[in-house]
């Protein structure tokens, strides 16, 4: 499994991105409840906005991947996720976050379409489930580390709730940097639109 250099590189990138992405996870509920004092229906609308955009765009993402390759969509999906922490940091009203969730739904559509497709492209036929499981396990471990790290950093260095925005901005920068690092991953499709 780990003898495949393309998979090894992707797992490393995915692990780093998992830390970067989850760094902000402890802060989102604090913005929703303590800063914006959102009602339950407003919180529900965030999920609705994201899911709606995800549903409307996911099929199109598959078509883009088949024409452009996997890597551009993977990079796009990861970089677009840098919007979330900034939106939460700057939000003064609940609907500011709801608008951002529309963009995040697009990013999630790209992510969900590209993640498994890329891994399946890389894997030999008898190892597809193993390759995919290794990717999700790496991301799961990374998100455990990243969310704990985010909370610890903001509590220790930025005075807890007072440093909430700093934690969100750090996460956004980490997401952007780690997302752009996916430019170094191997493209799994050849020029003719075939798996390489």
Coordinates of C-alpha atoms in Angstrom, one line a residue:
X1 CA 0.0 0.0 0.0
X2 CA 2.6 2.6 1.1
X3 CA 4.9 1.5 -1.7
X4 CA 2.9 3.6 -4.2
X5 CA 4.6 7.0 -4.2
X6 CA 1.5 8.8 -5.6
X7 CA -0.7 7.4 -2.7
X8 CA 2.0 8.3 -0.2
X9 CA 2.2 11.9 -1.4
X10 CA -1.6 12.2 -1.5
X11 CA -2.0 10.8 2.1
X12 CA 0.7 13.2 3.3
X13 CA -1.1 16.2 1.6
X14 CA -4.5 15.0 2.9
X15 CA -3.1 14.6 6.4
X16 CA -1.6 18.1 6.5
X17 CA -4.8 19.5 5.0
X18 CA -6.9 17.6 7.6
X19 CA -5.0 19.4 10.4
X20 CA -5.3 22.8 8.6
X21 CA -9.0 22.3 8.0
X22 CA -10.0 21.1 11.4
X23 CA -8.0 23.8 13.2
X24 CA -11.1 26.0 13.0
X25 CA -13.7 23.4 14.0
X26 CA -13.8 24.3 17.7
X27 CA -14.5 28.0 16.8
X28 CA -17.5 27.7 14.5
X29 CA -20.0 26.7 17.3
X30 CA -18.6 29.5 19.4
X31 CA -19.3 32.1 16.7
X32 CA -22.8 30.6 16.1
X33 CA -23.8 30.6 19.7
X34 CA -21.8 33.2 21.6
X35 CA -21.2 35.9 18.9
X36 CA -24.2 35.7 16.6
X37 CA -26.7 34.2 19.1
X38 CA -28.3 32.2 16.3
X39 CA -31.7 30.6 16.6
X40 CA -32.1 27.0 15.7
X41 CA -33.8 27.7 12.4
X42 CA -30.9 30.0 11.5
X43 CA -28.4 27.3 12.3
X44 CA -30.5 24.9 10.2
X45 CA -30.4 27.3 7.3
X46 CA -26.6 27.1 7.2
X47 CA -26.8 23.4 6.6
X48 CA -29.6 23.9 4.1
X49 CA -27.6 26.5 2.1
X50 CA -24.5 24.3 1.9
X51 CA -26.5 21.1 1.1
X52 CA -28.5 22.9 -1.6
X53 CA -25.4 24.2 -3.4
X54 CA -23.7 20.8 -3.0
X55 CA -26.7 19.0 -4.5
X56 CA -27.0 21.5 -7.4
X57 CA -23.3 21.4 -8.4
X58 CA -21.9 18.0 -7.5
X59 CA -22.9 16.3 -10.8
X60 CA -21.3 19.2 -12.8
X61 CA -18.1 18.8 -10.8
X62 CA -17.8 15.2 -12.1
X63 CA -18.1 16.5 -15.7
X64 CA -15.4 19.1 -15.0
X65 CA -13.1 16.4 -13.6
X66 CA -13.6 14.3 -16.6
X67 CA -12.6 17.2 -18.9
X68 CA -10.0 19.0 -16.9
X69 CA -8.5 16.3 -14.8
X70 CA -8.7 15.5 -11.1
X71 CA -6.0 17.8 -9.7
X72 CA -7.6 21.1 -10.6
X73 CA -10.9 20.1 -8.9
X74 CA -9.1 18.8 -5.8
X75 CA -7.1 22.0 -5.5
X76 CA -10.2 24.2 -6.1
X77 CA -12.1 22.3 -3.4
X78 CA -9.4 22.6 -0.8
X79 CA -8.6 26.3 -1.5
X80 CA -12.3 27.2 -1.5
X81 CA -12.6 25.9 2.1
X82 CA -10.4 28.7 3.2
X83 CA -13.4 31.0 2.9
X84 CA -15.2 29.4 5.9
X85 CA -13.0 30.7 8.7
X86 CA -12.8 34.2 7.2
X87 CA -16.6 34.3 6.8
X88 CA -17.2 33.2 10.4
X89 CA -14.6 35.8 11.7
X90 CA -16.1 38.7 9.8
X91 CA -19.8 37.8 10.1
X92 CA -21.9 40.3 11.9
X93 CA -25.2 38.7 11.0
X94 CA -26.3 35.1 10.7
X95 CA -27.1 35.5 7.0
X96 CA -23.4 36.5 6.3
X97 CA -22.5 32.9 7.3
X98 CA -25.4 31.5 5.3
X99 CA -24.1 33.2 2.1
X100 CA -20.6 31.8 2.8
X101 CA -22.2 28.4 3.2
X102 CA -23.4 28.6 -0.4
X103 CA -19.7 28.8 -1.5
X104 CA -18.8 26.1 0.9
X105 CA -21.4 23.9 -0.6
X106 CA -19.7 24.3 -4.0
X107 CA -16.4 23.5 -2.4
X108 CA -17.9 20.4 -0.7
X109 CA -19.4 19.2 -4.0
X110 CA -15.9 19.5 -5.6
X111 CA -14.3 17.7 -2.6
X112 CA -16.8 14.9 -2.5
X113 CA -16.6 14.3 -6.2
X114 CA -12.8 14.5 -6.4
X115 CA -11.7 12.7 -3.3
X116 CA -12.9 9.2 -4.0
X117 CA -12.5 9.6 -7.8
X118 CA -8.8 10.4 -7.4
X119 CA -8.1 7.6 -5.0
X120 CA -9.9 5.1 -7.2
X121 CA -7.9 6.3 -10.2
X122 CA -4.7 5.6 -8.3
X123 CA -5.6 2.2 -6.9
X124 CA -5.1 -1.1 -8.5
X125 CA -8.5 -2.8 -8.9
X126 CA -8.1 -5.1 -5.9
X127 CA -7.0 -2.3 -3.6
X128 CA -9.5 0.4 -4.2
X129 CA -11.3 0.0 -0.9
X130 CA -8.0 -0.2 0.9
X131 CA -6.7 3.0 -0.7
X132 CA -9.9 4.9 0.0
X133 CA -9.9 3.6 3.6
X134 CA -6.3 4.8 4.1
X135 CA -7.2 8.3 2.9
X136 CA -10.2 8.6 5.2
X137 CA -8.2 7.2 8.1
X138 CA -5.4 9.7 7.5
X139 CA -7.9 12.6 7.4
X140 CA -9.7 11.4 10.5
X141 CA -6.5 11.2 12.5
X142 CA -5.5 14.6 11.2
X143 CA -8.8 16.2 12.1
X144 CA -8.5 14.9 15.7
X145 CA -5.1 16.5 15.9
X146 CA -6.0 19.7 14.2
X147 CA -9.2 20.5 16.2
X148 CA -7.4 19.9 19.4
X149 CA -4.4 21.9 18.3
X150 CA -6.7 24.8 17.3
X151 CA -8.3 24.9 20.7
X152 CA -5.0 24.6 22.5
X153 CA -3.4 27.4 20.4
X154 CA -6.2 29.9 20.9
X155 CA -6.5 29.1 24.6
X156 CA -2.8 29.3 25.3
X157 CA -1.6 32.1 23.0
X158 CA -4.7 34.2 22.2
X159 CA -6.6 34.4 25.4
X160 CA -9.5 32.0 24.6
X161 CA -12.7 33.7 23.4
X162 CA -10.9 37.0 22.8
X163 CA -8.6 35.3 20.3
X164 CA -11.4 33.6 18.4
X165 CA -10.9 35.6 15.2
X166 CA -7.1 35.0 15.3
X167 CA -7.8 31.3 15.4
X168 CA -10.1 31.6 12.5
X169 CA -7.7 33.6 10.4
X170 CA -4.9 31.2 11.2
X171 CA -7.0 28.3 10.0
X172 CA -7.9 30.1 6.8
X173 CA -4.2 30.7 6.1
X174 CA -3.4 27.1 6.9
X175 CA -6.3 25.9 4.6
X176 CA -5.1 28.1 1.8
X177 CA -1.5 27.0 2.1
X178 CA -2.3 23.3 2.5
X179 CA -4.9 23.5 -0.3
X180 CA -2.3 25.0 -2.7
X181 CA 0.1 22.2 -1.8
X182 CA -2.3 19.9 -3.7
X183 CA -0.8 21.4 -6.9
X184 CA 2.1 19.1 -6.3
X185 CA 0.0 15.9 -6.4
X186 CA 0.2 13.6 -9.3
X187 CA -2.6 14.0 -11.9
X188 CA -4.4 10.7 -12.3
X189 CA -5.7 11.4 -15.8
X190 CA -3.7 11.5 -19.0
X191 CA -4.1 14.1 -21.7
X192 CA -6.7 12.1 -23.5
X193 CA -8.9 12.0 -20.5
X194 CA -8.0 8.5 -19.6
X195 CA -6.7 7.3 -16.2
X196 CA -2.9 7.3 -16.2

